[in-house]
């Protein structure tokens, strides 16, 4: 970096000699104008309107025109202004940083100590750190008296020039004076969208895409010449919202929120729903077991009741006698017998039943399918009674 100005910070009676450097620079690719017919360079010439001659920069003076009169000011006359000759950065007050309007910031400069001992420089820096305030200063630079803020960045004093209050325009828009009603739902949705996009500001994570693509275009043009195909270079990109469609504000907020919540959150949500579904299935199976127990008991009871009303006293008596122990046995070992009865099948259960019992079962099958299902545990129960 090259120092653009030398001066001193006047901190009360303390004098801090400094060198001033531009803290920022333009990273844009420099382009110049040419004639599209032959590629000839287009240059601007300082041509006098009176004599038509091209004038050298050294022969040019500045002037002011008012009411048809022109006042020419020479370089020496401009340099005679006292403020122009001042190389002092005067500290006028210390203020809280939050009181500075960001819109007033203009350009930033680094200040380097310009003395054998940087003690005064470090003292001023420590004073700003200890008080947590910003120094408001006045200084002259490039034929202009400026207002500035002196702050700290990475142990270096930074001078930020400020616009004067009358240089900041006042915003007056009649459209904003209308009474606009915002619903609570819209406010909640917009707040949720803000939260979904909340992050710490990291300037290095952002890229000037136009400059990158301009460099890409230049490289492609150098390689391909006039045969350059821009669609092949950049590809076709379909932009959203280019059709000027008017959409509902709430719908736009919902779509924006869904888009921001997509990706990582959507994946985790899917995994969570799968885990919940698996857990739900396991719980359903556990709940189904006692349900089958109770259904088996009720079905056995239903069989005994149905046997009484079948019209045959003998069959009803036999069904009743067999059903009571069957119900007790099925209640004690329902889970194992229900599984075994499903595996063995209807034919195996029917072949092991007595003649009277199978007759009753057939009669009950014609009346209800539920009674037929309950017959299987009853058959198992009959086998269980034999050792007794």
Coordinates of C-alpha atoms in Angstrom, one line a residue:
X1 CA 0.0 0.0 0.0
X2 CA 1.0 3.6 -0.6
X3 CA 0.3 6.4 1.8
X4 CA -2.0 9.0 0.3
X5 CA -1.7 11.5 3.0
X6 CA 0.3 12.4 6.1
X7 CA -0.9 14.2 9.2
X8 CA -1.4 13.9 12.9
X9 CA -4.3 13.1 15.3
X10 CA -4.9 15.9 17.8
X11 CA -6.1 14.2 20.9
X12 CA -6.3 17.1 23.3
X13 CA -2.7 18.2 23.7
X14 CA -1.5 14.8 22.6
X15 CA -0.2 14.7 19.0
X16 CA -0.3 11.3 17.2
X17 CA 1.6 11.4 13.8
X18 CA 0.0 9.0 11.3
X19 CA 0.1 8.0 7.6
X20 CA -3.2 7.5 5.8
X21 CA -3.8 4.6 3.5
X22 CA -7.0 3.7 1.5
X23 CA -8.5 0.7 3.3
X24 CA -10.6 -0.4 0.4
X25 CA -10.1 -1.1 -3.3
X26 CA -12.3 -1.9 -6.3
X27 CA -12.0 -5.5 -7.4
X28 CA -14.0 -5.1 -10.6
X29 CA -12.4 -6.1 -13.9
X30 CA -11.3 -3.0 -15.7
X31 CA -12.9 -2.6 -19.2
X32 CA -12.4 0.2 -21.7
X33 CA -14.5 1.3 -24.7
X34 CA -13.7 0.5 -28.3
X35 CA -15.2 1.0 -31.7
X36 CA -17.3 -2.0 -32.6
X37 CA -16.4 -1.8 -36.3
X38 CA -12.6 -2.0 -36.1
X39 CA -11.9 -2.4 -32.3
X40 CA -10.2 1.0 -32.1
X41 CA -9.8 2.4 -28.6
X42 CA -12.2 5.2 -27.7
X43 CA -10.5 7.9 -25.6
X44 CA -11.9 11.1 -24.1
X45 CA -10.2 14.3 -25.0
X46 CA -10.3 17.6 -23.1
X47 CA -11.3 19.8 -26.0
X48 CA -12.0 23.5 -25.6
X49 CA -15.4 24.6 -26.8
X50 CA -14.0 28.1 -27.8
X51 CA -10.9 27.3 -29.9
X52 CA -11.6 23.6 -30.4
X53 CA -8.1 22.6 -29.4
X54 CA -7.2 19.6 -27.2
X55 CA -6.0 21.0 -23.8
X56 CA -3.4 19.4 -21.6
X57 CA -4.4 18.7 -18.0
X58 CA -1.8 21.2 -16.7
X59 CA -3.6 24.0 -18.5
X60 CA -7.0 23.3 -17.0
X61 CA -8.4 25.4 -14.1
X62 CA -11.6 25.0 -12.2
X63 CA -14.5 27.5 -12.3
X64 CA -17.9 28.3 -10.8
X65 CA -20.8 29.7 -12.8
X66 CA -23.8 31.5 -11.3
X67 CA -26.3 33.8 -12.9
X68 CA -24.5 33.8 -16.2
X69 CA -21.2 34.8 -14.6
X70 CA -18.1 32.5 -14.4
X71 CA -15.4 32.7 -11.8
X72 CA -12.2 30.9 -12.6
X73 CA -10.2 29.6 -9.6
X74 CA -6.6 28.8 -10.1
X75 CA -4.8 26.0 -8.3
X76 CA -2.8 28.4 -6.2
X77 CA -6.0 30.2 -5.1
X78 CA -7.6 26.9 -4.1
X79 CA -4.5 25.9 -2.1
X80 CA -4.6 29.2 -0.2
X81 CA -7.8 28.0 1.6
X82 CA -6.7 27.4 5.3
X83 CA -8.6 24.1 5.7
X84 CA -6.8 22.7 2.6
X85 CA -3.4 23.3 4.2
X86 CA -4.4 21.6 7.5
X87 CA -2.9 18.2 8.0
X88 CA -4.6 17.7 11.4
X89 CA -7.2 15.1 12.3
X90 CA -8.9 16.9 15.2
X91 CA -10.8 14.8 17.7
X92 CA -13.9 16.8 18.7
X93 CA -15.9 14.3 20.8
X94 CA -16.3 10.6 21.8
X95 CA -19.7 9.0 21.1
X96 CA -21.3 5.6 21.5
X97 CA -21.0 3.6 18.2
X98 CA -24.7 2.9 18.0
X99 CA -25.4 6.6 17.6
X100 CA -23.7 6.6 14.1
X101 CA -26.0 6.3 11.2
X102 CA -24.5 3.6 8.8
X103 CA -25.8 5.5 5.8
X104 CA -23.4 8.3 6.6
X105 CA -20.3 6.1 6.2
X106 CA -18.4 7.0 3.0
X107 CA -14.8 5.6 2.8
X108 CA -12.4 3.9 5.1
X109 CA -8.7 4.6 5.7
X110 CA -6.0 2.8 7.7
X111 CA -3.9 4.9 10.0
X112 CA -0.3 3.8 10.6
X113 CA 2.0 5.4 13.3
X114 CA 4.4 7.8 11.7
X115 CA 6.9 8.4 14.5
X116 CA 9.8 6.6 16.1
X117 CA 7.7 5.7 19.1
X118 CA 4.1 4.5 18.6
X119 CA 3.3 5.1 22.3
X120 CA 0.8 7.9 21.6
X121 CA -0.9 5.8 18.9
X122 CA -1.3 2.9 21.3
X123 CA -2.5 5.2 24.1
X124 CA -5.3 6.5 21.9
X125 CA -6.2 3.0 20.8
X126 CA -6.4 1.9 24.4
X127 CA -8.6 4.9 25.3
X128 CA -11.1 3.9 22.7
X129 CA -11.0 0.3 23.8
X130 CA -11.5 1.1 27.5
X131 CA -14.3 3.5 27.0
X132 CA -16.0 1.5 24.2
X133 CA -16.6 4.7 22.2
X134 CA -15.9 6.1 18.8
X135 CA -14.0 9.4 18.2
X136 CA -15.7 11.9 16.0
X137 CA -13.0 13.9 14.1
X138 CA -12.7 16.6 11.5
X139 CA -10.1 16.7 8.8
X140 CA -9.4 18.0 5.3
X141 CA -8.5 15.7 2.4
X142 CA -8.4 16.2 -1.4
X143 CA -9.8 19.8 -1.3
X144 CA -12.7 18.9 1.0
X145 CA -13.3 19.3 4.7
X146 CA -14.6 16.0 6.1
X147 CA -16.3 14.6 9.1
X148 CA -15.0 11.2 10.3
X149 CA -15.2 8.5 12.8
X150 CA -12.1 7.0 14.4
X151 CA -12.5 3.4 15.5
X152 CA -10.4 0.2 16.0
X153 CA -10.1 -2.8 13.7
X154 CA -7.6 -5.6 14.5
X155 CA -5.5 -3.3 16.7
X156 CA -5.3 -0.7 13.9
X157 CA -6.9 2.8 14.0
X158 CA -9.4 3.1 11.2
X159 CA -10.6 6.5 10.0
X160 CA -14.0 6.4 8.3
X161 CA -15.1 9.5 6.5
X162 CA -18.7 10.5 7.0
X163 CA -21.2 12.4 4.8
X164 CA -22.4 15.7 6.2
X165 CA -26.0 15.6 7.3
X166 CA -27.2 17.7 4.4
X167 CA -25.6 15.2 2.0
X168 CA -28.0 12.4 3.1
X169 CA -31.3 12.7 1.4
X170 CA -34.6 12.4 3.2
X171 CA -36.9 9.6 2.0
X172 CA -40.5 10.6 1.4
X173 CA -42.7 8.1 -0.4
X174 CA -46.5 8.6 -0.4
X175 CA -47.1 4.9 -0.9
X176 CA -45.7 4.2 2.6
X177 CA -48.1 6.7 4.1
X178 CA -51.1 4.4 3.3
X179 CA -52.6 2.3 6.1
X180 CA -51.3 -1.2 5.4
X181 CA -52.8 -4.0 7.5
X182 CA -50.5 -6.9 8.3
X183 CA -52.2 -10.0 9.8
X184 CA -50.7 -11.8 12.8
X185 CA -50.3 -14.9 10.7
X186 CA -48.3 -13.0 8.1
X187 CA -46.0 -11.6 10.8
X188 CA -45.5 -15.0 12.4
X189 CA -44.7 -16.6 9.0
X190 CA -42.3 -13.8 8.1
X191 CA -40.6 -14.2 11.6
X192 CA -40.3 -17.9 11.0
X193 CA -38.7 -17.3 7.6
X194 CA -36.2 -14.9 9.3
X195 CA -35.3 -17.5 11.9
X196 CA -34.8 -20.1 9.2
X197 CA -32.3 -17.8 7.5
X198 CA -30.6 -16.5 10.7
X199 CA -26.8 -16.9 10.8
X200 CA -23.6 -15.1 11.7
X201 CA -22.3 -12.8 9.1
X202 CA -19.2 -14.2 7.3
X203 CA -18.1 -11.9 4.4
X204 CA -15.7 -14.6 3.0
X205 CA -18.7 -16.9 2.3
X206 CA -20.0 -14.5 -0.4
X207 CA -18.8 -14.1 -3.9
X208 CA -19.1 -11.4 -6.6
X209 CA -20.8 -13.7 -9.1
X210 CA -20.8 -11.1 -11.9
X211 CA -17.1 -10.6 -11.8
X212 CA -16.5 -14.4 -11.7
X213 CA -18.8 -14.9 -14.7
X214 CA -17.2 -11.9 -16.5
X215 CA -13.8 -13.6 -16.1
X216 CA -15.3 -16.8 -17.4
X217 CA -16.7 -15.0 -20.4
X218 CA -13.3 -13.3 -21.1
X219 CA -11.4 -16.6 -20.9
X220 CA -14.0 -18.3 -23.2
X221 CA -13.8 -15.5 -25.7
X222 CA -9.9 -15.6 -25.7
X223 CA -10.1 -19.3 -26.4
X224 CA -13.0 -19.5 -28.9
X225 CA -12.9 -16.1 -30.5
X226 CA -15.9 -15.0 -32.5
X227 CA -17.3 -18.5 -32.4
X228 CA -18.1 -18.1 -28.8
X229 CA -21.4 -19.7 -27.7
X230 CA -22.7 -18.0 -24.6
X231 CA -25.3 -20.7 -23.9
X232 CA -22.6 -23.3 -24.0
X233 CA -20.4 -21.2 -21.7
X234 CA -22.9 -20.4 -19.0
X235 CA -25.7 -22.9 -19.7
X236 CA -29.4 -22.1 -19.7
X237 CA -30.6 -20.9 -16.3
X238 CA -34.3 -20.5 -15.7
X239 CA -34.9 -17.8 -13.2
X240 CA -37.9 -17.7 -10.9
X241 CA -40.2 -14.7 -10.6
X242 CA -39.2 -13.3 -14.0
X243 CA -42.7 -13.5 -15.4
X244 CA -44.0 -10.8 -13.1
X245 CA -46.7 -13.1 -11.7
X246 CA -48.7 -11.7 -8.8
X247 CA -48.9 -14.3 -6.0
X248 CA -50.5 -14.3 -2.6
X249 CA -48.2 -12.9 0.1
X250 CA -49.0 -15.8 2.5
X251 CA -48.4 -18.4 -0.2
X252 CA -45.1 -16.7 -1.1
X253 CA -44.0 -16.8 2.6
X254 CA -45.0 -20.5 2.9
X255 CA -43.1 -21.5 -0.2
X256 CA -40.1 -19.5 0.9
X257 CA -40.2 -21.2 4.3
X258 CA -40.6 -24.6 2.8
X259 CA -37.7 -24.0 0.5
X260 CA -35.4 -22.9 3.4
X261 CA -36.6 -25.8 5.6
X262 CA -35.9 -28.3 2.8
X263 CA -32.7 -30.2 2.4
X264 CA -31.1 -31.0 5.8
X265 CA -34.2 -30.4 7.8
X266 CA -36.4 -32.3 5.4
X267 CA -34.0 -35.3 5.6
X268 CA -34.0 -35.3 9.4
X269 CA -37.7 -34.9 9.5
X270 CA -38.1 -37.9 7.2
X271 CA -35.8 -40.0 9.4
X272 CA -37.7 -38.9 12.5
X273 CA -41.0 -39.9 10.9
X274 CA -39.6 -43.3 9.9
X275 CA -38.4 -43.9 13.5
X276 CA -41.8 -42.8 14.8
X277 CA -43.5 -45.1 12.3
X278 CA -41.4 -48.1 13.4
X279 CA -42.0 -47.3 17.0
X280 CA -45.7 -47.0 16.3
X281 CA -45.8 -50.4 14.5
X282 CA -44.1 -52.0 17.5
X283 CA -46.5 -50.4 19.8
X284 CA -49.4 -51.5 17.6
X285 CA -48.1 -55.1 17.6
X286 CA -47.8 -55.1 21.4
X287 CA -51.4 -53.7 21.7
X288 CA -52.6 -56.3 19.2
X289 CA -51.5 -59.2 21.5
X290 CA -53.8 -58.5 24.4
X291 CA -56.5 -57.6 21.9
X292 CA -56.2 -61.1 20.4
X293 CA -56.3 -62.6 23.9
X294 CA -59.5 -60.9 24.7
X295 CA -61.1 -61.6 21.4
X296 CA -60.2 -65.3 21.8
X297 CA -61.9 -65.4 25.2
X298 CA -64.9 -63.5 23.9
X299 CA -65.2 -65.7 20.9
X300 CA -65.2 -68.9 23.1
X301 CA -67.9 -67.4 25.2
X302 CA -69.8 -66.5 22.1
X303 CA -69.5 -70.0 20.9
X304 CA -71.0 -71.4 24.2
X305 CA -73.8 -68.9 24.0
X306 CA -74.5 -69.7 20.4
X307 CA -74.5 -73.4 21.2
X308 CA -77.3 -72.9 23.8
X309 CA -79.5 -71.3 21.2
X310 CA -78.9 -73.7 18.4
X311 CA -82.0 -75.8 19.1
X312 CA -80.2 -79.1 20.0
X313 CA -80.0 -79.5 23.8
X314 CA -77.4 -82.2 23.6
X315 CA -75.2 -80.2 21.3
X316 CA -75.7 -77.1 23.5
X317 CA -74.8 -79.1 26.6
X318 CA -71.7 -80.5 25.0
X319 CA -70.7 -77.1 23.7
X320 CA -71.2 -75.6 27.1
X321 CA -69.2 -78.2 28.9
X322 CA -66.3 -77.9 26.5
X323 CA -66.4 -74.1 26.2
X324 CA -66.0 -73.3 29.9
X325 CA -62.5 -75.0 30.3
X326 CA -61.6 -73.9 26.8
X327 CA -62.2 -70.3 27.8
X328 CA -60.1 -70.7 30.9
X329 CA -57.3 -72.3 29.0
X330 CA -57.3 -69.8 26.3
X331 CA -57.1 -67.0 28.8
X332 CA -54.0 -68.4 30.4
X333 CA -52.1 -69.3 27.2
X334 CA -53.8 -67.3 24.5
X335 CA -50.7 -65.9 22.9
X336 CA -49.0 -69.2 22.2
X337 CA -52.2 -71.0 21.2
X338 CA -53.3 -68.2 18.8
X339 CA -50.0 -68.4 17.0
X340 CA -50.2 -72.2 16.9
X341 CA -53.7 -72.3 15.7
X342 CA -52.9 -70.0 12.8
X343 CA -49.9 -72.2 11.9
X344 CA -51.8 -75.5 12.1
X345 CA -54.7 -74.4 9.9
X346 CA -58.4 -75.1 10.0
X347 CA -58.2 -78.7 8.7
X348 CA -55.8 -79.9 11.4
X349 CA -58.0 -78.4 14.1
X350 CA -61.2 -79.9 12.6
X351 CA -59.8 -83.4 12.3
X352 CA -58.9 -83.5 16.0
X353 CA -62.4 -82.4 17.2
X354 CA -65.1 -84.8 18.3
X355 CA -68.2 -85.5 16.0
X356 CA -70.6 -83.6 18.1
X357 CA -68.2 -80.6 18.4
X358 CA -67.5 -80.4 14.7
X359 CA -71.3 -80.5 14.1
X360 CA -71.7 -77.6 16.4
X361 CA -68.8 -75.8 14.7
X362 CA -70.4 -76.2 11.3
X363 CA -73.7 -74.9 12.5
X364 CA -71.9 -71.9 14.0
X365 CA -69.8 -71.3 10.8
X366 CA -73.0 -70.7 8.8
X367 CA -74.1 -68.1 11.3
X368 CA -70.9 -66.1 11.9
X369 CA -67.4 -66.2 10.8
X370 CA -66.2 -64.9 14.2
X371 CA -67.5 -68.1 15.9
X372 CA -65.5 -70.2 13.4
X373 CA -62.4 -68.4 14.3
X374 CA -63.0 -69.0 18.0
X375 CA -63.4 -72.7 17.4
X376 CA -59.6 -73.3 17.0
X377 CA -58.6 -72.4 20.6
X378 CA -61.5 -74.5 21.8
X379 CA -60.1 -77.5 20.0
X380 CA -56.7 -77.0 21.6
X381 CA -58.4 -76.6 25.0
X382 CA -60.1 -80.1 24.6
X383 CA -56.7 -81.7 24.0
X384 CA -55.3 -79.9 27.0
X385 CA -58.0 -81.5 29.3
X386 CA -57.0 -85.1 28.5
X387 CA -54.2 -85.5 31.0
X388 CA -56.5 -84.2 33.7

